[in-house]
CSV table of C-alpha atoms and ligand atoms in Angstrom, one decimal:
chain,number,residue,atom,x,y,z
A,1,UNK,CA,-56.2,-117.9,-230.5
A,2,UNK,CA,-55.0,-115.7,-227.6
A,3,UNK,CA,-57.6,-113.3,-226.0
A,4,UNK,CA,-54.7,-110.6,-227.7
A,5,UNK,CA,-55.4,-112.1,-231.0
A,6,UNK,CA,-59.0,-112.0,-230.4
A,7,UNK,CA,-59.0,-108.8,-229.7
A,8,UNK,CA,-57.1,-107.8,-232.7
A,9,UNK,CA,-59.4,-109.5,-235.1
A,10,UNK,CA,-62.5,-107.7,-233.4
A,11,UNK,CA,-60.9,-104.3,-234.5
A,12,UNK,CA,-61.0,-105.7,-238.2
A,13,UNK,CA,-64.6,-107.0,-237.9
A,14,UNK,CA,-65.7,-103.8,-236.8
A,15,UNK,CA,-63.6,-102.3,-239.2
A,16,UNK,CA,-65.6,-104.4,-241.6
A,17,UNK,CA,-69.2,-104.0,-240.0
A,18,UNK,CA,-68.9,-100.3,-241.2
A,19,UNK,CA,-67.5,-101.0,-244.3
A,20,UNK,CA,-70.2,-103.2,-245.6
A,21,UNK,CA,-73.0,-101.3,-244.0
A,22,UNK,CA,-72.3,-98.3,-245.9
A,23,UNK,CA,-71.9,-100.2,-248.9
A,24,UNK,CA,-75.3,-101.7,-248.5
A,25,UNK,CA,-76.7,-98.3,-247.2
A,26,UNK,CA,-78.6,-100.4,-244.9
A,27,UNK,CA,-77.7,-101.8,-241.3
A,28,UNK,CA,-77.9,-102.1,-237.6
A,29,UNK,CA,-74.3,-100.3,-236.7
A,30,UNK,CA,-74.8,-100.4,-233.0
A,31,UNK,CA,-76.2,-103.5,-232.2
A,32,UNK,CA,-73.5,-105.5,-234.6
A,33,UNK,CA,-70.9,-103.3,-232.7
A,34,UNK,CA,-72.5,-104.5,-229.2
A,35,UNK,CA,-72.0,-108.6,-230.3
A,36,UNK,CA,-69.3,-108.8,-232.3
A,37,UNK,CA,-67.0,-109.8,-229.4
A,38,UNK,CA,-69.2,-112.5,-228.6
A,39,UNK,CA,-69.2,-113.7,-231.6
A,40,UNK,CA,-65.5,-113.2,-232.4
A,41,UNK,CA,-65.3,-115.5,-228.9
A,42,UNK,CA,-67.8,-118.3,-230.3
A,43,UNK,CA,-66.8,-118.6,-233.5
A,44,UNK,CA,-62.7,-118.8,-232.6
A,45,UNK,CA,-62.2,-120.4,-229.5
A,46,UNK,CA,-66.2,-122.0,-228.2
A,47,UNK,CA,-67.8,-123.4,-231.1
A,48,UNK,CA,-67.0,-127.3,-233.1
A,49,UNK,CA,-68.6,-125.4,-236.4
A,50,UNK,CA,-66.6,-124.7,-239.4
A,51,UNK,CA,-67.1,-124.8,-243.3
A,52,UNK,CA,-66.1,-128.4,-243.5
A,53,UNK,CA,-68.3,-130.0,-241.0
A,54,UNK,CA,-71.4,-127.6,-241.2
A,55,UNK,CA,-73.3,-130.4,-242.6
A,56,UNK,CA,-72.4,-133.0,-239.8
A,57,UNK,CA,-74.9,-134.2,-237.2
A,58,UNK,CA,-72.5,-133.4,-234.8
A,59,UNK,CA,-71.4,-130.0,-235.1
A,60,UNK,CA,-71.8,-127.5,-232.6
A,61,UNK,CA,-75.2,-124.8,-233.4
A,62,UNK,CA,-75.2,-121.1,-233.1
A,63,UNK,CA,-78.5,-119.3,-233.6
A,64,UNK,CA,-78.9,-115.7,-233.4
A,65,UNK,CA,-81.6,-114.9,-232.3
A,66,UNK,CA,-81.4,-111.3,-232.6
A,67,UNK,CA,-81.4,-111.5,-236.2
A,68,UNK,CA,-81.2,-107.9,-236.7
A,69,UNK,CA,-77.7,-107.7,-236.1
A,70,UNK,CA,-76.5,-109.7,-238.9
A,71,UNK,CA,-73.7,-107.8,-240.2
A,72,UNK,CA,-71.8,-108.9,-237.3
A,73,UNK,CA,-72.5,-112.5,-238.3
A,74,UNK,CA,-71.8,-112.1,-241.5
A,75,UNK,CA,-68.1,-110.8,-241.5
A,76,UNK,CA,-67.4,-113.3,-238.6
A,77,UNK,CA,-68.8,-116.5,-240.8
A,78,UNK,CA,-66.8,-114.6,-244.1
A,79,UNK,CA,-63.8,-115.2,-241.9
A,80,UNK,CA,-64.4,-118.3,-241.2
A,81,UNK,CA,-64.4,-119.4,-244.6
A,82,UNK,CA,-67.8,-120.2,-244.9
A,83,UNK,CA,-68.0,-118.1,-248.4
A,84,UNK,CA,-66.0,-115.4,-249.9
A,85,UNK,CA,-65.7,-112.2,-247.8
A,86,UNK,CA,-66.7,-110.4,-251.6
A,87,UNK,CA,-70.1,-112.0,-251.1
A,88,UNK,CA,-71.2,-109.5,-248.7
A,89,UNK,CA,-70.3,-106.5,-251.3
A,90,UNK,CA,-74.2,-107.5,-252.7
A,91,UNK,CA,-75.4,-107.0,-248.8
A,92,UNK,CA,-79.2,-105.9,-249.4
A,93,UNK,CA,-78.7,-105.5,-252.9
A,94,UNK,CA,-81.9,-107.2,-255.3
A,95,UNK,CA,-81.7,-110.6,-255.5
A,96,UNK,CA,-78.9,-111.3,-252.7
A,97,UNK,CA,-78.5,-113.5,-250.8
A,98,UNK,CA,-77.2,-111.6,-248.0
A,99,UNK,CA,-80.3,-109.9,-246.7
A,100,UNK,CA,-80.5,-107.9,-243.6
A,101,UNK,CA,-81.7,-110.9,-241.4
A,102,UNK,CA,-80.1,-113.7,-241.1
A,103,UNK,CA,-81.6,-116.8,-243.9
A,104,UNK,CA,-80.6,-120.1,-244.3
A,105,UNK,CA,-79.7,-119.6,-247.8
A,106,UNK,CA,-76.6,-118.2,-246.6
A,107,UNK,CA,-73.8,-121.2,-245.5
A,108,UNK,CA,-73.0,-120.9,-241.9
A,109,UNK,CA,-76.3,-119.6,-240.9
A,110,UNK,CA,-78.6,-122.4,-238.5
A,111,UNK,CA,-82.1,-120.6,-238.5
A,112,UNK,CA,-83.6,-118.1,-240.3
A,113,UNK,CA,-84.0,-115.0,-237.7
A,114,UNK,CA,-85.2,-111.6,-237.3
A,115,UNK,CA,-88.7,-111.7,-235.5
A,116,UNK,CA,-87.4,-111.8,-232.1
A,117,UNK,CA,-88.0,-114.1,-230.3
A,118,UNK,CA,-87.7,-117.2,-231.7
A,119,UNK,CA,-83.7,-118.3,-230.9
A,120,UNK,CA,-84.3,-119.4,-227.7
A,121,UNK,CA,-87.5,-121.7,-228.5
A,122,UNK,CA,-85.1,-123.5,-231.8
A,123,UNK,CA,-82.2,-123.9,-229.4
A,124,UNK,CA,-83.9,-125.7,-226.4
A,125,UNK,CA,-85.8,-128.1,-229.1
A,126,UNK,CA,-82.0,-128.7,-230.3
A,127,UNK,CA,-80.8,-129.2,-226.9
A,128,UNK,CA,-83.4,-131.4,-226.7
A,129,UNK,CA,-82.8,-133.3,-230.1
A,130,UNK,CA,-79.3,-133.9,-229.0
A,131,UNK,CA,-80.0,-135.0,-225.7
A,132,UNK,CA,-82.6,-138.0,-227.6
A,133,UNK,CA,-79.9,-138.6,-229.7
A,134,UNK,CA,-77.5,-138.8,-227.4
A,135,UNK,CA,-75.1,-137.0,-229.1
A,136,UNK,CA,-72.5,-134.4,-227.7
A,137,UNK,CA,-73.1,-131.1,-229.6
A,138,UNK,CA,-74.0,-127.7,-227.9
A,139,UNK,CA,-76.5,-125.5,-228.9
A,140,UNK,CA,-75.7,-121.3,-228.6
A,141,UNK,CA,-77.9,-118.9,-228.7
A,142,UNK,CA,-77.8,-114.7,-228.6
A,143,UNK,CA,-80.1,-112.6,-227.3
A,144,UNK,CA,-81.0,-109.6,-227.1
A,145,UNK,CA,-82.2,-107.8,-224.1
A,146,UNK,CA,-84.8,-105.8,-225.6
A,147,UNK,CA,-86.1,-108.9,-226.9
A,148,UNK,CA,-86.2,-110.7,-223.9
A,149,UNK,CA,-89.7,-109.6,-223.2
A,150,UNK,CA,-91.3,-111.7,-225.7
A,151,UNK,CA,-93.3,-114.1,-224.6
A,152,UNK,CA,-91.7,-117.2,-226.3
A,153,UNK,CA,-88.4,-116.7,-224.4
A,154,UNK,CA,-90.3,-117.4,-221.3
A,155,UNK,CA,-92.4,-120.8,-222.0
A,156,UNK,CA,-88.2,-121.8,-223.7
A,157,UNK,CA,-86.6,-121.3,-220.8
A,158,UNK,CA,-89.4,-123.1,-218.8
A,159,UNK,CA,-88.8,-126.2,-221.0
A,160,UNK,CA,-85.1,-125.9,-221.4
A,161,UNK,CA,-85.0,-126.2,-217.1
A,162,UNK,CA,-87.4,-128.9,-217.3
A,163,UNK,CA,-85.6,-131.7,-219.5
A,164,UNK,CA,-82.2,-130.3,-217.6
A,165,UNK,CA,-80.8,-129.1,-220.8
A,166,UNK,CA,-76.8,-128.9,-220.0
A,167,UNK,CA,-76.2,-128.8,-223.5
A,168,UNK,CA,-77.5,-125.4,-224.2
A,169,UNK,CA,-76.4,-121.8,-223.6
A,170,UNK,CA,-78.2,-118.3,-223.9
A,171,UNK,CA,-75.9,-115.2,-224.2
A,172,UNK,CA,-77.3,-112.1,-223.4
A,173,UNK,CA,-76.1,-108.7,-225.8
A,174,UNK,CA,-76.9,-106.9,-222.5
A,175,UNK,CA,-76.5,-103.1,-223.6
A,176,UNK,CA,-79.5,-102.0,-222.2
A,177,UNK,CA,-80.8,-100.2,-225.3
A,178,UNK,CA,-83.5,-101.3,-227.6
A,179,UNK,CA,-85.0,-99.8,-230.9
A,180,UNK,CA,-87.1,-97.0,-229.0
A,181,UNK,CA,-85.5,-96.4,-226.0
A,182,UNK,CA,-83.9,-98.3,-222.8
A,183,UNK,CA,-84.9,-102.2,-222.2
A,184,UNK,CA,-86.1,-100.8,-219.4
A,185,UNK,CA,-88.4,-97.8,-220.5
A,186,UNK,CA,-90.2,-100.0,-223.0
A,187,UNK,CA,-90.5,-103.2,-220.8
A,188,UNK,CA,-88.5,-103.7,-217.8
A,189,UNK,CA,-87.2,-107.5,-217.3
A,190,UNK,CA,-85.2,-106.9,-214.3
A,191,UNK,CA,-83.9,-108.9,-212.6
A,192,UNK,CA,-82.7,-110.6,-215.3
A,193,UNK,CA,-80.4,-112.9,-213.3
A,194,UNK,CA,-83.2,-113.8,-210.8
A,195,UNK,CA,-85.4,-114.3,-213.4
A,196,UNK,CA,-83.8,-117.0,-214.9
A,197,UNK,CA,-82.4,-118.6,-211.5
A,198,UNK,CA,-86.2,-118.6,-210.4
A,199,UNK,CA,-86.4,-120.8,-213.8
A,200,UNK,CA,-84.2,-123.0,-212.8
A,201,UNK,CA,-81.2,-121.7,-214.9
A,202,UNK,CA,-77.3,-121.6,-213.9
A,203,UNK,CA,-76.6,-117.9,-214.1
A,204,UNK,CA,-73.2,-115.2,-214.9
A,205,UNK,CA,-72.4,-112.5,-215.3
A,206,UNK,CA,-69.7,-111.5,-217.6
A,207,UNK,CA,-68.4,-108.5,-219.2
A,208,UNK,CA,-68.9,-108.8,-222.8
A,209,UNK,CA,-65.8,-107.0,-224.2
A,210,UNK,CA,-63.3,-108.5,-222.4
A,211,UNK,CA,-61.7,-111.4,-224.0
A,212,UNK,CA,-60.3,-113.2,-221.6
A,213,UNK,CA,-63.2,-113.0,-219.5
A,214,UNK,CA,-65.6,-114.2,-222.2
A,215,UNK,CA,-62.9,-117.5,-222.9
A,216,UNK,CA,-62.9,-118.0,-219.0
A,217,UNK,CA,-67.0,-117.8,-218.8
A,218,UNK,CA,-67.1,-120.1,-222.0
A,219,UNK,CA,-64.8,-122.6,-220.8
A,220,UNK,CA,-66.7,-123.1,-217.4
A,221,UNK,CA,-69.2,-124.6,-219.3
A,222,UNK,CA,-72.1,-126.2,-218.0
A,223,UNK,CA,-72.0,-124.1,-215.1
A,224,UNK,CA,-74.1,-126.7,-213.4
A,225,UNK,CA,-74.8,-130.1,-214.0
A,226,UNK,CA,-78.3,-131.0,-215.4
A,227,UNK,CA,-79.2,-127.2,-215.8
A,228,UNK,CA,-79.2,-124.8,-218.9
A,229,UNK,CA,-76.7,-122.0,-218.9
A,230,UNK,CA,-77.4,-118.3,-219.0
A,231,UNK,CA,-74.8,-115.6,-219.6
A,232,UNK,CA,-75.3,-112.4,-218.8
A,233,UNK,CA,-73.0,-110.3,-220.7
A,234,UNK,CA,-72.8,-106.9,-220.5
A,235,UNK,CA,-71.8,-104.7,-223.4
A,236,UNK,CA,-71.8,-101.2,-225.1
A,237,UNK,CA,-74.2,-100.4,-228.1
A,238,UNK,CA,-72.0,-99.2,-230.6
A,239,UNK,CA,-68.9,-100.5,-228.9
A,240,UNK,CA,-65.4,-99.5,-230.3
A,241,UNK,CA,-66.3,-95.9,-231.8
A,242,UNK,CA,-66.6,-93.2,-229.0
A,243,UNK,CA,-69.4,-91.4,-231.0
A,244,UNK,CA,-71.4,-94.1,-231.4
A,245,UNK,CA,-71.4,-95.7,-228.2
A,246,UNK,CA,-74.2,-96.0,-225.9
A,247,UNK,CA,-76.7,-93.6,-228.5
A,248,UNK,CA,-79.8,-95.2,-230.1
A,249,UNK,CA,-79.3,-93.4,-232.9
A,250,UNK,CA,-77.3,-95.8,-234.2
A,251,UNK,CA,-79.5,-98.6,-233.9
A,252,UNK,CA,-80.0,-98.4,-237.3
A,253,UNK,CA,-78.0,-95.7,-238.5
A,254,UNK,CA,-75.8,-95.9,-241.5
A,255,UNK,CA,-72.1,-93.9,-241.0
A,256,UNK,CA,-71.6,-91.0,-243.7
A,257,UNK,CA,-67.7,-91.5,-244.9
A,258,UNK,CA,-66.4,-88.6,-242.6
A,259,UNK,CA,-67.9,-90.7,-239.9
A,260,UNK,CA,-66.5,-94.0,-241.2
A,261,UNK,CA,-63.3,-92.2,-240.8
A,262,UNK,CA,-63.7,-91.0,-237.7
A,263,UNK,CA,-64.4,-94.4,-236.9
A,264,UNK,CA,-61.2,-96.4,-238.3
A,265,UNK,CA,-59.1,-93.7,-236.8
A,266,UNK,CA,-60.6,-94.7,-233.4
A,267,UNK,CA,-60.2,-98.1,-234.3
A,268,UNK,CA,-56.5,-97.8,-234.7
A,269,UNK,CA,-56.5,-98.0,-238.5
A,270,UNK,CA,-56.1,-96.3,-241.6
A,271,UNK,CA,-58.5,-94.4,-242.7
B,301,LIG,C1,-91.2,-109.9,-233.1
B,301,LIG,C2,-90.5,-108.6,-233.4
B,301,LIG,N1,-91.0,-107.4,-232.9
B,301,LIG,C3,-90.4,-106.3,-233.2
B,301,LIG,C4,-89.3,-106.3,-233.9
B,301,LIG,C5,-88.6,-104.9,-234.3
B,301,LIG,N2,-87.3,-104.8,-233.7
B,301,LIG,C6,-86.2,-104.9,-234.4
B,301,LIG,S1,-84.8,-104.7,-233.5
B,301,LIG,C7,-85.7,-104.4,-232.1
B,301,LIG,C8,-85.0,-104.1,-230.8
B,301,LIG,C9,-84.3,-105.2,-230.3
B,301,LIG,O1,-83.6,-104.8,-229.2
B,301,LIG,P1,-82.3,-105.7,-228.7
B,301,LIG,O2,-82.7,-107.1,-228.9
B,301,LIG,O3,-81.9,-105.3,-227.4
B,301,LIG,O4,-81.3,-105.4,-229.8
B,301,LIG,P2,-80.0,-104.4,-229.8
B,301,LIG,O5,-80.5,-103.2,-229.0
B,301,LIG,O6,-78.9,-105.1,-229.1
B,301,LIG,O7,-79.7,-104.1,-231.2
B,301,LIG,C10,-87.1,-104.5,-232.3
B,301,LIG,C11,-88.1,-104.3,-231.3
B,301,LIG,C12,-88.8,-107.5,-234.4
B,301,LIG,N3,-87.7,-107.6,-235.2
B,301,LIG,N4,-89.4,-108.6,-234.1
């Protein structure tokens, strides 16, 4: 898919984001809005995952570790073809499947997710179980910034330096907003980049809107031998619709249908 393409297919998952989170009348808009271009990146041009080989040893993993954000996962996996896009009209309702985390009971999902702070720690032992088995899948893991300061993150990326783990890349939804306030109000973990450098991580930037710049970073992949990869990229809460962007309010916010409309007029589509 071209970076054109990709971005025309972000404007219908966002399109879809809203959709299902006011259908479920529960959902974090602004974070999915923040990843979604990430994800749309992963899951159409990075990852060796699809329906058909989600079972296989050798398929590529993508765990997300900020778990909150799952609508975006959820229309990108519907896509995929990992189960019918009508699935996600019972989002949240009793006795779905489709809760507002993300659960292995769902197909596509790796991990169950949600208290942050766990991706990172199931991605390095991954990385790790490939490297023992010497096979060639990659292990992808998102982040959030505002969960970075966990502590678990920190002893992870320790390990993931010290067996040289190639095989394995954080992304960073870098949007500088958390639940209560700024990442860093609540607890500052700048710098980031030197942070994980000092841990003996290959480090970039990127900015995480922009297509092409997203296929370029993913395609430089490992940025250095014998070392885990961290990206850094930077993004907008709430990305795509101008009144939701960069306000917390929307962290877990649900659009009224005036709003909705709003939105998909923004987005370049009928309302
Ligand atoms: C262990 C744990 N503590 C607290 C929470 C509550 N919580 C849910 S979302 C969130 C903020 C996460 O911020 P960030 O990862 O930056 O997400 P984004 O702003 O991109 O949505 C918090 C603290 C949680 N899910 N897990």
């Amino acid at each position: 898919m071209t970076a054109k393409e990709l971005a025309k297919r972000s404007i219908e998952y966002r399109k879809k984001i809203l959709k299902y989170i006011v259908g479920a009348n529960a959902g974090h808009t602004g974070g999915s809005l923040s990843c979604v271009d990430i994800l749309n990146v992963l899951y159409n041009h990075v990852l060796n995952v699809n329906p058909e080989n989600f079972s296989s040893p050798d398929r590529d993993r993508y765990i997300q570790s900020k778990g909150h954000t799952v609508e975006a996962l959820y229309v990108v996996l519907a896509d995929k073809g990992f189960f019918p896009e009508s699935d996600l009209e019972t989002l949240c309702k009793y006795k779905s499947n489709y809760i507002g985390h993300p659960t292995k009971k769902v197909k596509g999902v790796e991990q169950n997710t949600g208290a942050l702070g766990h991706g990172l720690p199931i991605a390095v032992g991954n990385a790790i179980a490939a490297k023992l088995d010497d096979k060639d899948f990659r292990v992808f893991t998102l982040l959030g910034d505002g969960e970075l300061p966990e502590g678990s993150n920190w002893e992870a990326a320790l390990t993931a330096a010290h067996y040289k783990l190639d095989n394995l890349c954080a992304i960073l939804d870098y949007n500088k907003l958390q639940i209560s306030g700024t990442t860093a109000e609540v607890c500052n973990t700048e710098p980031i980049d030197g942070k994980f450098e000092s841990f003996g991580w290959s480090v970039r930037h990127v900015d995480g809107h922009d297509m092409n710049a997203l296929i370029r970073t993913f395609d430089a992949l490992p940025f250095t031998r014998d070392k885990p990869s961290f990206i850094i990229a930077h993004t907008i809460k709430g990305k795509g619709v101008s009144f939701m962007e960069d306000d917390n309010n929307w962290h877990y916010r649900i659009p009224t249908m005036d709003e909705v409309k709003a939105a998909k007029r923004e987005l370049g589509i009928d309302a």
